[in-house]
XYZ file of C-alpha atoms in Angstrom:
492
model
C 47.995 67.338 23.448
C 51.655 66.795 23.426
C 53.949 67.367 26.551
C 54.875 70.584 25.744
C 51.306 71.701 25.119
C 49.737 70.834 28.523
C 49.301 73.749 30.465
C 50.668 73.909 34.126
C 48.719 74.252 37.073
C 46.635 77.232 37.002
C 46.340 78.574 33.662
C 43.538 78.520 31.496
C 41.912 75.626 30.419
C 39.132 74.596 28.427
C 36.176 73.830 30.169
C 34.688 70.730 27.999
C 36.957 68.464 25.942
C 36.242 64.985 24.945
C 38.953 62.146 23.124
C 39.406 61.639 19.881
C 39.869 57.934 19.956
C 37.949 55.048 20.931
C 40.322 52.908 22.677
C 41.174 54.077 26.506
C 44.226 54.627 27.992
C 45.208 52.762 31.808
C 48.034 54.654 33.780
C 49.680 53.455 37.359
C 50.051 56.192 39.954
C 53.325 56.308 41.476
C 56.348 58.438 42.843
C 56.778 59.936 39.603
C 53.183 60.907 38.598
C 51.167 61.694 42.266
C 51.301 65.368 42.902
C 48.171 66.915 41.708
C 49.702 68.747 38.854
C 51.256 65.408 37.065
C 48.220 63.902 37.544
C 46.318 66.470 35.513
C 48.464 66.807 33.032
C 48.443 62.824 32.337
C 44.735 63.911 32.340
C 44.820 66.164 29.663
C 47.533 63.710 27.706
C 45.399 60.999 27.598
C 44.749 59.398 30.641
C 41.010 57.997 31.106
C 41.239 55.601 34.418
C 44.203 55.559 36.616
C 45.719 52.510 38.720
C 46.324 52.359 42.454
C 49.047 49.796 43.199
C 48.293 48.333 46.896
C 51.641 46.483 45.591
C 53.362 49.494 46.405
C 53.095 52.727 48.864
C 50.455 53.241 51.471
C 46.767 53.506 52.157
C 47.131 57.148 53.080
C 49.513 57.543 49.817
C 46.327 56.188 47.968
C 43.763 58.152 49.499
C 45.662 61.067 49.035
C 45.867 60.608 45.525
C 42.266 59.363 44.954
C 41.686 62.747 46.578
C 43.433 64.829 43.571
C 41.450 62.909 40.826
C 38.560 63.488 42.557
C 39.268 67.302 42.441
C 40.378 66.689 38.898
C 37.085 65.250 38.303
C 35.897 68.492 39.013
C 37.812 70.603 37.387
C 36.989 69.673 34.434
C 33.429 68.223 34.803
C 34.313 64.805 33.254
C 34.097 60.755 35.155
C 37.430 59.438 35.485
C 37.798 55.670 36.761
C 40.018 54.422 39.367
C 41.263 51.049 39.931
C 42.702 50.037 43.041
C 44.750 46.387 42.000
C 45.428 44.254 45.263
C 48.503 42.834 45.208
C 47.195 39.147 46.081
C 49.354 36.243 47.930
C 53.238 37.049 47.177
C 55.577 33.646 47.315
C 58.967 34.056 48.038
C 61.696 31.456 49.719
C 63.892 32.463 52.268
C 67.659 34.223 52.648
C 70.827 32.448 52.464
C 73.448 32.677 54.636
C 75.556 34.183 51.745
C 72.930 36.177 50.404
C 73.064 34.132 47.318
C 73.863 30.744 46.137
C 75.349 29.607 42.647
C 73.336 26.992 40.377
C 74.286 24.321 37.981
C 72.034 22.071 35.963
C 71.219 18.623 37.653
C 72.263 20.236 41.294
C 69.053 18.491 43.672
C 67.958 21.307 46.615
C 65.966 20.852 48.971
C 62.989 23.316 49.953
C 62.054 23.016 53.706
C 59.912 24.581 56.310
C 63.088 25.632 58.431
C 63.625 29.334 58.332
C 67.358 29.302 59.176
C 69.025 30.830 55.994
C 70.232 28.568 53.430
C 73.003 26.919 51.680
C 73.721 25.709 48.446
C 71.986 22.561 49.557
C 68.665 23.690 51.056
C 66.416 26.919 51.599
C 63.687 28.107 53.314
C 60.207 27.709 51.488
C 57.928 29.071 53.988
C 54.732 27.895 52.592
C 53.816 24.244 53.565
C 50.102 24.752 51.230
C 52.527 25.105 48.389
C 54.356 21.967 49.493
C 51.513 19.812 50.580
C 50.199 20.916 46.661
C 53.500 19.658 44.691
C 53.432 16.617 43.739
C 56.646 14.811 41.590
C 57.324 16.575 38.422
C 56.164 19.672 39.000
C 57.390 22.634 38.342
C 58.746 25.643 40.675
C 60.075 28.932 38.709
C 62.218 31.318 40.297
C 63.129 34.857 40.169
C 60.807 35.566 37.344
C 61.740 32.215 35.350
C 65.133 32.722 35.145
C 65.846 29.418 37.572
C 63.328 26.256 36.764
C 63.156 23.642 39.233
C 61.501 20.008 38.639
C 60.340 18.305 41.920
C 61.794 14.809 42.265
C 60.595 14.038 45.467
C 57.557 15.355 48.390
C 57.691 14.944 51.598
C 55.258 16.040 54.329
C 57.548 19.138 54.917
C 60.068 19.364 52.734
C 60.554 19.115 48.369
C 63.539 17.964 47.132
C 64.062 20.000 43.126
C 66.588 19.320 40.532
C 67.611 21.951 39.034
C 66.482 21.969 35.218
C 67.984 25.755 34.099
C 69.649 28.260 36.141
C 72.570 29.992 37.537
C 72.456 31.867 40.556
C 70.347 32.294 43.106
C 69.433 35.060 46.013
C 67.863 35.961 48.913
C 63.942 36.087 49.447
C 63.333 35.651 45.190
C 59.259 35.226 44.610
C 58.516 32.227 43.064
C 55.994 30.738 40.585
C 53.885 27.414 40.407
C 52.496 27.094 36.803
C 51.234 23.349 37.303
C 49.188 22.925 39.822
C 46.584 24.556 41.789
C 46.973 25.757 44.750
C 45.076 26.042 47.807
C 45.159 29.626 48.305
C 42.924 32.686 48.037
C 43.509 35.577 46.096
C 43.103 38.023 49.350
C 45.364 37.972 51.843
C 44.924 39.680 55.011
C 46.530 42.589 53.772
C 44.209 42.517 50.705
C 41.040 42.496 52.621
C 42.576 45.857 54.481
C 43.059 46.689 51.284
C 40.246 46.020 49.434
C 38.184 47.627 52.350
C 40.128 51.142 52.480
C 39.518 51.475 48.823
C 35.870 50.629 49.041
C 35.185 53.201 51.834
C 37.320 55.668 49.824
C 34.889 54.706 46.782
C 36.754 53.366 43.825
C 35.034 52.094 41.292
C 37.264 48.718 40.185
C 38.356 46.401 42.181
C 41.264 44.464 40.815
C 42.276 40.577 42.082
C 45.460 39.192 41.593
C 46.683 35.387 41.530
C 42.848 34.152 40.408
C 43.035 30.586 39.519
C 39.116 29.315 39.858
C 35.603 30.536 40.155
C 35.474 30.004 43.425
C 38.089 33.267 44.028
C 35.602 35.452 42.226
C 32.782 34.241 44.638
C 34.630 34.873 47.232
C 35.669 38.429 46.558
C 31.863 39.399 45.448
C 30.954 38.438 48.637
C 33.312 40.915 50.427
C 32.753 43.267 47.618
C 28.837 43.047 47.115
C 28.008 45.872 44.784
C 30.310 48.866 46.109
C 32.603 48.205 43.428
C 33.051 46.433 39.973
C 35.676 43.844 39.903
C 38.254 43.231 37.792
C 40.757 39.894 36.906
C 43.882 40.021 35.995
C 44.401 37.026 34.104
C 47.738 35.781 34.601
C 47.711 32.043 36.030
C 47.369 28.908 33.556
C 44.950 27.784 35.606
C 42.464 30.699 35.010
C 42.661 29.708 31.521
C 41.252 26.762 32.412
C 38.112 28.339 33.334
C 38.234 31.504 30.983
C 34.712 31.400 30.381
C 33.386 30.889 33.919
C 35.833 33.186 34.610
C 34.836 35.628 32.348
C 30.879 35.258 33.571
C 31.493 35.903 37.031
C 33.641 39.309 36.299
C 33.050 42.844 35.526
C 36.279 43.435 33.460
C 39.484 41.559 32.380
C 43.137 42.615 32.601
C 45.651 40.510 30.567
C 48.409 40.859 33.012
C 51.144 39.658 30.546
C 53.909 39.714 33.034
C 53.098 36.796 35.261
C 50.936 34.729 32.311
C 54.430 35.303 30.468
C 56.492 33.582 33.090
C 54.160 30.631 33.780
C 54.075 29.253 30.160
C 55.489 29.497 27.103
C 55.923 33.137 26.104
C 55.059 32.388 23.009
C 51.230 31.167 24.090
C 50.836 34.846 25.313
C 50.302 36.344 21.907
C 47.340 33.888 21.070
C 45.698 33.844 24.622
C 45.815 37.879 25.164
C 43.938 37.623 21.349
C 41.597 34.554 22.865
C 40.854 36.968 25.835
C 40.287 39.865 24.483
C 37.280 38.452 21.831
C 35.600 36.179 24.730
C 35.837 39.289 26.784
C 34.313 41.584 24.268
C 31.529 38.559 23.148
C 30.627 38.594 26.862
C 30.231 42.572 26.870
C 32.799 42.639 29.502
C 35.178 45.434 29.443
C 38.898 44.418 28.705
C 42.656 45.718 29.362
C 46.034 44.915 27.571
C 48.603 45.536 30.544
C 52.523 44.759 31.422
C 55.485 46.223 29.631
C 53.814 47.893 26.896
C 56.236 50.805 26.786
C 58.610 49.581 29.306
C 61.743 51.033 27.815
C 60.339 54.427 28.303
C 61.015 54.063 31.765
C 64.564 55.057 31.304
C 63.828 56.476 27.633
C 61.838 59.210 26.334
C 60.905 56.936 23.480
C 59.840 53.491 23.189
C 61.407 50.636 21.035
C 59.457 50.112 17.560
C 58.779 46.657 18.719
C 56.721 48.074 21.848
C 54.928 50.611 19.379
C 53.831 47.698 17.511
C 52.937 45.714 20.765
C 50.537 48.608 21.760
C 48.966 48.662 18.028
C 48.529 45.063 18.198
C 46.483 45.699 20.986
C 44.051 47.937 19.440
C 43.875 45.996 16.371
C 43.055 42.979 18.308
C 39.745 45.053 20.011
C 41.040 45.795 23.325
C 38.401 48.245 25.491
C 41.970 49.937 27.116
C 46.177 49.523 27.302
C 48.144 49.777 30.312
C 51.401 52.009 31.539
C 52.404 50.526 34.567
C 56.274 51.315 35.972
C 56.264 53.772 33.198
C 53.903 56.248 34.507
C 54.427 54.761 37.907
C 58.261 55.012 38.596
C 59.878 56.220 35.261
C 61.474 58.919 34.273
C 59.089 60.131 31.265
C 55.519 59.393 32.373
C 53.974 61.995 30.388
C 55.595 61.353 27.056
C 54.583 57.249 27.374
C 51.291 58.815 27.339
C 51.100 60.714 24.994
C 53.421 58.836 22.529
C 50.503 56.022 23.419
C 47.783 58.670 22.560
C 49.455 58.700 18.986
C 49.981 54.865 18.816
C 46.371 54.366 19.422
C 44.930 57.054 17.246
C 46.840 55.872 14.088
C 45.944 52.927 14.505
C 42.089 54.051 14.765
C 42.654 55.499 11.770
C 44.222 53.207 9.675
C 41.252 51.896 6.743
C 41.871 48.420 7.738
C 41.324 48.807 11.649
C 37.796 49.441 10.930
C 37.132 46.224 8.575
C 38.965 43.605 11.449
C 36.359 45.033 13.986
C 33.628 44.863 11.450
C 34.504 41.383 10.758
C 34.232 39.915 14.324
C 30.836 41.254 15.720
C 29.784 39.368 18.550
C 26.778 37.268 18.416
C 23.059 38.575 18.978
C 21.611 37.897 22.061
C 18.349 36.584 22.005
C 16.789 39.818 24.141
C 14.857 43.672 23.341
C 17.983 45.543 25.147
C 20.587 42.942 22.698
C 18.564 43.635 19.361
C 17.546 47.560 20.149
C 21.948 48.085 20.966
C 22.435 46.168 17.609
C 20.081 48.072 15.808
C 20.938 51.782 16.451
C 24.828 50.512 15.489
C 23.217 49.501 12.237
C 20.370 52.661 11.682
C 23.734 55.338 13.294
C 25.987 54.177 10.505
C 23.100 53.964 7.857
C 22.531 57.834 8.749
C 25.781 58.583 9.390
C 24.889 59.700 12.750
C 27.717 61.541 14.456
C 26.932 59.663 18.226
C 25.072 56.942 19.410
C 23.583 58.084 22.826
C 22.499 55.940 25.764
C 21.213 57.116 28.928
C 21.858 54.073 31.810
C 21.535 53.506 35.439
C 23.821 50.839 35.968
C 25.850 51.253 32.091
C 24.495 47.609 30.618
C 22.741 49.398 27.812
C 26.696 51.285 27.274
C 28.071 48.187 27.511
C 25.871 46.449 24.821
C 26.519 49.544 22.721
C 30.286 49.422 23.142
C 30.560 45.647 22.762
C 29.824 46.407 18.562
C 32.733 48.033 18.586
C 30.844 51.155 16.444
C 32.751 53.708 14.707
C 31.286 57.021 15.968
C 31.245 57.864 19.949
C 28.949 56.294 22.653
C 27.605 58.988 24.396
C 26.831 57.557 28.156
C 24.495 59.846 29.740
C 23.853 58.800 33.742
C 22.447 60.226 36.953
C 25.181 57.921 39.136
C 28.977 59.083 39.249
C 29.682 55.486 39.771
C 28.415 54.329 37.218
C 29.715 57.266 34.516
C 33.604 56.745 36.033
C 33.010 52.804 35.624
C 32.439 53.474 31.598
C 35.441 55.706 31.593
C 37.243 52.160 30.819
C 35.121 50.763 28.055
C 35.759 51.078 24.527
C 34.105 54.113 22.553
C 32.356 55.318 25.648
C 32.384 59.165 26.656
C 30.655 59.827 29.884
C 28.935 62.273 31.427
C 27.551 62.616 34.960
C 24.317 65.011 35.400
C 22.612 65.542 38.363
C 19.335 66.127 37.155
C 17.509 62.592 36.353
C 15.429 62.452 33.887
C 12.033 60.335 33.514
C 11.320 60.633 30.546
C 12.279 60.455 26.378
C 10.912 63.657 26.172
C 13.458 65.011 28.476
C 16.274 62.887 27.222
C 16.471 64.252 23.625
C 17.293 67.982 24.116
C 19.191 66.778 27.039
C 21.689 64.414 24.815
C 21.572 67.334 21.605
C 22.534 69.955 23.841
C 25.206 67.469 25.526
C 26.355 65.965 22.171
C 26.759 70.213 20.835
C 28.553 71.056 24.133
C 31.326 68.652 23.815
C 31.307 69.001 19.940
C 30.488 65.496 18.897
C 27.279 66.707 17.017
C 25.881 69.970 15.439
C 23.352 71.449 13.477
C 22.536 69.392 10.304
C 23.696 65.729 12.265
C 22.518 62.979 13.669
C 22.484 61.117 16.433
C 21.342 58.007 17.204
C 19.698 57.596 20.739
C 18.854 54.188 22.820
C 17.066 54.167 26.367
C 14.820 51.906 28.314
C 10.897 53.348 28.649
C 9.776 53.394 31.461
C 13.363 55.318 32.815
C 15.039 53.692 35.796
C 14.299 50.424 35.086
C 18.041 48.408 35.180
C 18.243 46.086 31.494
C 15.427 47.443 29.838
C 16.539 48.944 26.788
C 13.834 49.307 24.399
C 13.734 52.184 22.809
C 15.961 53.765 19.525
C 15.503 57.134 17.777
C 17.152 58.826 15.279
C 17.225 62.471 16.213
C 18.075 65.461 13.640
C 19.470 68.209 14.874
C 17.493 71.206 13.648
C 18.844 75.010 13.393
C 16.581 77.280 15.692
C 13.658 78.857 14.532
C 13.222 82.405 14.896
């Protein structure tokens, strides 16, 4: 639907609808899209999982709008996913006593424990892990990369940094360590608040900021157990380092492109968000393309040509979902960068050659039934032409594997758990439905998925779909089963 099509709160609606594109669309909640009627009308634009910022606002701003997408939810009878992103450790030196200082190349400053406000000469750095971690030639970036230090000298409480590019400097700027590792967890104490509001409010994604190692991830599943998925946002070098483990230990990806761009070369980003994305998908782990997609349509009601072809790259490159952050969250034309998005993605879905790149880089088979079952009702569904390929799932693996082939017809994810239908709101292909009723056996899943598949008007009389469950039902992983199911007009 376009902007001007969405219909306000209140009139009629249609009861079922379903997407018309594979890849899924990531919006931020903020000022300018919380009240219940913005929300549903990003809904209706194209919205599939939304995005809590514990960055910004407040737990009861949160729960108030996890509150309206659960009514949405509702309303219209269909999973929607919510992530709640933590905003992880935030590094920042102190003031100065002129609220800013001036810069020149070679200028040495030194970075000290003392939180008097600076001078062009020193400044608070009120972090002494950071400073025990540097060691002589490493790097500190300021405001967003704009100033680059190199450390010349460590001491047990102080750095001393020449200054390498640069040319002013103010008061309480974040800073970034690309170099080195440092000896911090990804959850703060305000993160495990966090983290534990959204899990008693039930969200289904967890996301972790400022990962660098494996051992974050353990950490967090610890806290997390299995009330939530979680999600990393990849965007230190030194997750790159360990991309795979990385990878292993995670539910979903997010290449967060804004931080990843200031800590190395920008021009890395290009190759490592297409390096992520296909380890991601080979791993059957669901993965977003996030940070400044359509960023000029925070002030414009349309983007740049060079963001359009950002967000096509994207899809062309296999990506499960894109991201609006600060446009949806804070800018002036949320729902247009939706649905301009919407368009972005379906033209690209529909261009002859986007099919043939994700033909041409099918992961590998796994060497199990559930692997070689999901890679054979791909196969028999296009060999038929079938119009769905249908999975019913307790905890969305079998979805997963189905989604991971990238197939050109719709997944249809059939599940008893809410949980797990909102969770496979974010993956690729997937459309999900919740029903209450379980079911226990094949016999009862076929009518169930034709009359499902005819109510949402991905199948009808005279198709096919192609239909993948584990025998016996409820068993987690143990996908075994494919048919290929004609539907039949009634008999009199």
């Amino acid at each position: 639907m376009t902007p001007s099509e969405i219909p306000a709160s209140g009139q009629k609606k249609a009861p079922i609808f379903r997407r018309h594109r594979q890849t899924k669309i990531v919006a931020t909640v903020g000022p300018a899209s919380s009240s219940a009627d913005m929300l549903r009308r990003l809904m209706l634009a194209g919205v599939d999982v939304f995005r809590l910022n514990f960055s910004h606002g407040t737990q009861e701003n949160h729960g108030e709008v996890l509150a309206r997408i659960r009514a949405l939810e509702v309303e219209y009878d269909r999973p929607i996913g919510v992530i709640a992103d933590l905003q992880g450790p935030k590094l920042r030196i102190g003031s100065f006593a002129e609220g800013a200082i001036g810069l020149r190349v070679g200028r040495v400053i030194r970075f000290d424990l003392d939180p008097a406000p600076g001078n062009e000469e020193r400044v608070c750095l009120p972090h002494p892990e950071v400073i025990s971690a540097m060691k002589v030639g490493s790097t500190l970036l300021l405001d967003d990369g704009k100033v680059r230090i190199r450390v010349i000298e460590q001491g047990a409480d102080f750095l001393l940094g020449e200054v390498v590019a640069g040319t002013r400097l103010s008061n309480n700027k974040g800073f970034n360590v690309p170099d080195v590792m440092l000896p911090l967890s990804p959850l703060t104490p305000k993160d495990r608040r966090d983290m534990e509001f959204a899990l008693n409010q039930g969200v289904e994604w967890i996301a972790l900021s400022f990962v660098q190692r494996p051992e974050d991830v353990v950490e967090a599943r610890g806290l997390i157990g299995d009330r939530a998925a979680i999600m990393l946002k990849i965007e230190k070098p030194m997750a790159i380092q360990h991309l795979d483990e990385l990878i292993e230990l995670s539910d979903a990806l997010m290449v967060a492109r804004g931080d990843l761009g200031v800590e190395m070369p920008a021009e890395d980003v290009p190759g490592l968000q297409k390096k992520i994305i296909r380890k991601s998908r080979d791993a059957g782990r669901p993965v977003i393309v996030a940070t400044q997609m359509l960023e000029s349509m925070i002030s414009s009601p349309s983007p740049t040509r060079a963001e359009v072809s950002d967000v096509a790259t994207a899809v062309y490159d296999g990506a499960d979902a894109v991201m609006l952050s600060a446009e949806t969250a804070a800018g002036s034309y949320p729902l247009e960068a939706v649905a301009i998005m919407d368009r972005i993605v379906g033209r690209v879905e529909g261009d002859e050659s986007y099919l043939s790149i994700m033909d041409s880089q099918h992961p590998g088979l796994g060497k199990t039934t559930s692997d070689a079952i999901t890679h054979s009702a791909h196969q028999s569904a296009r060999a038929v032409d079938a119009k769905a390929i249908v999975t019913y799932t307790e905890s969305g693996s079998t979805t997963l594997r189905a989604a991971r082939e990238r197939p050109p017809m719709p997944i249809l994810a059939i599940s008893i758990h809410d949980t797990t239908a909102r969770r496979l709101a974010l993956s690729y292909g997937v459309h999900t439905v919740h029903v209450t009723k379980g079911i226990s056996s094949f016999g009862e899943m076929v009518p169930e998925a034709v009359r499902i598949a005819q109510d949402y008007g991905i199948a009808g009389i005279g198709d096919r779909i192609a239909i993948t469950a584990g025998v016996p039902f409820g068993r987690t992983g143990s996908t075994n089963t494919l048919r290929i199911i004609y539907l039949e007009p009634e008999q009199d």
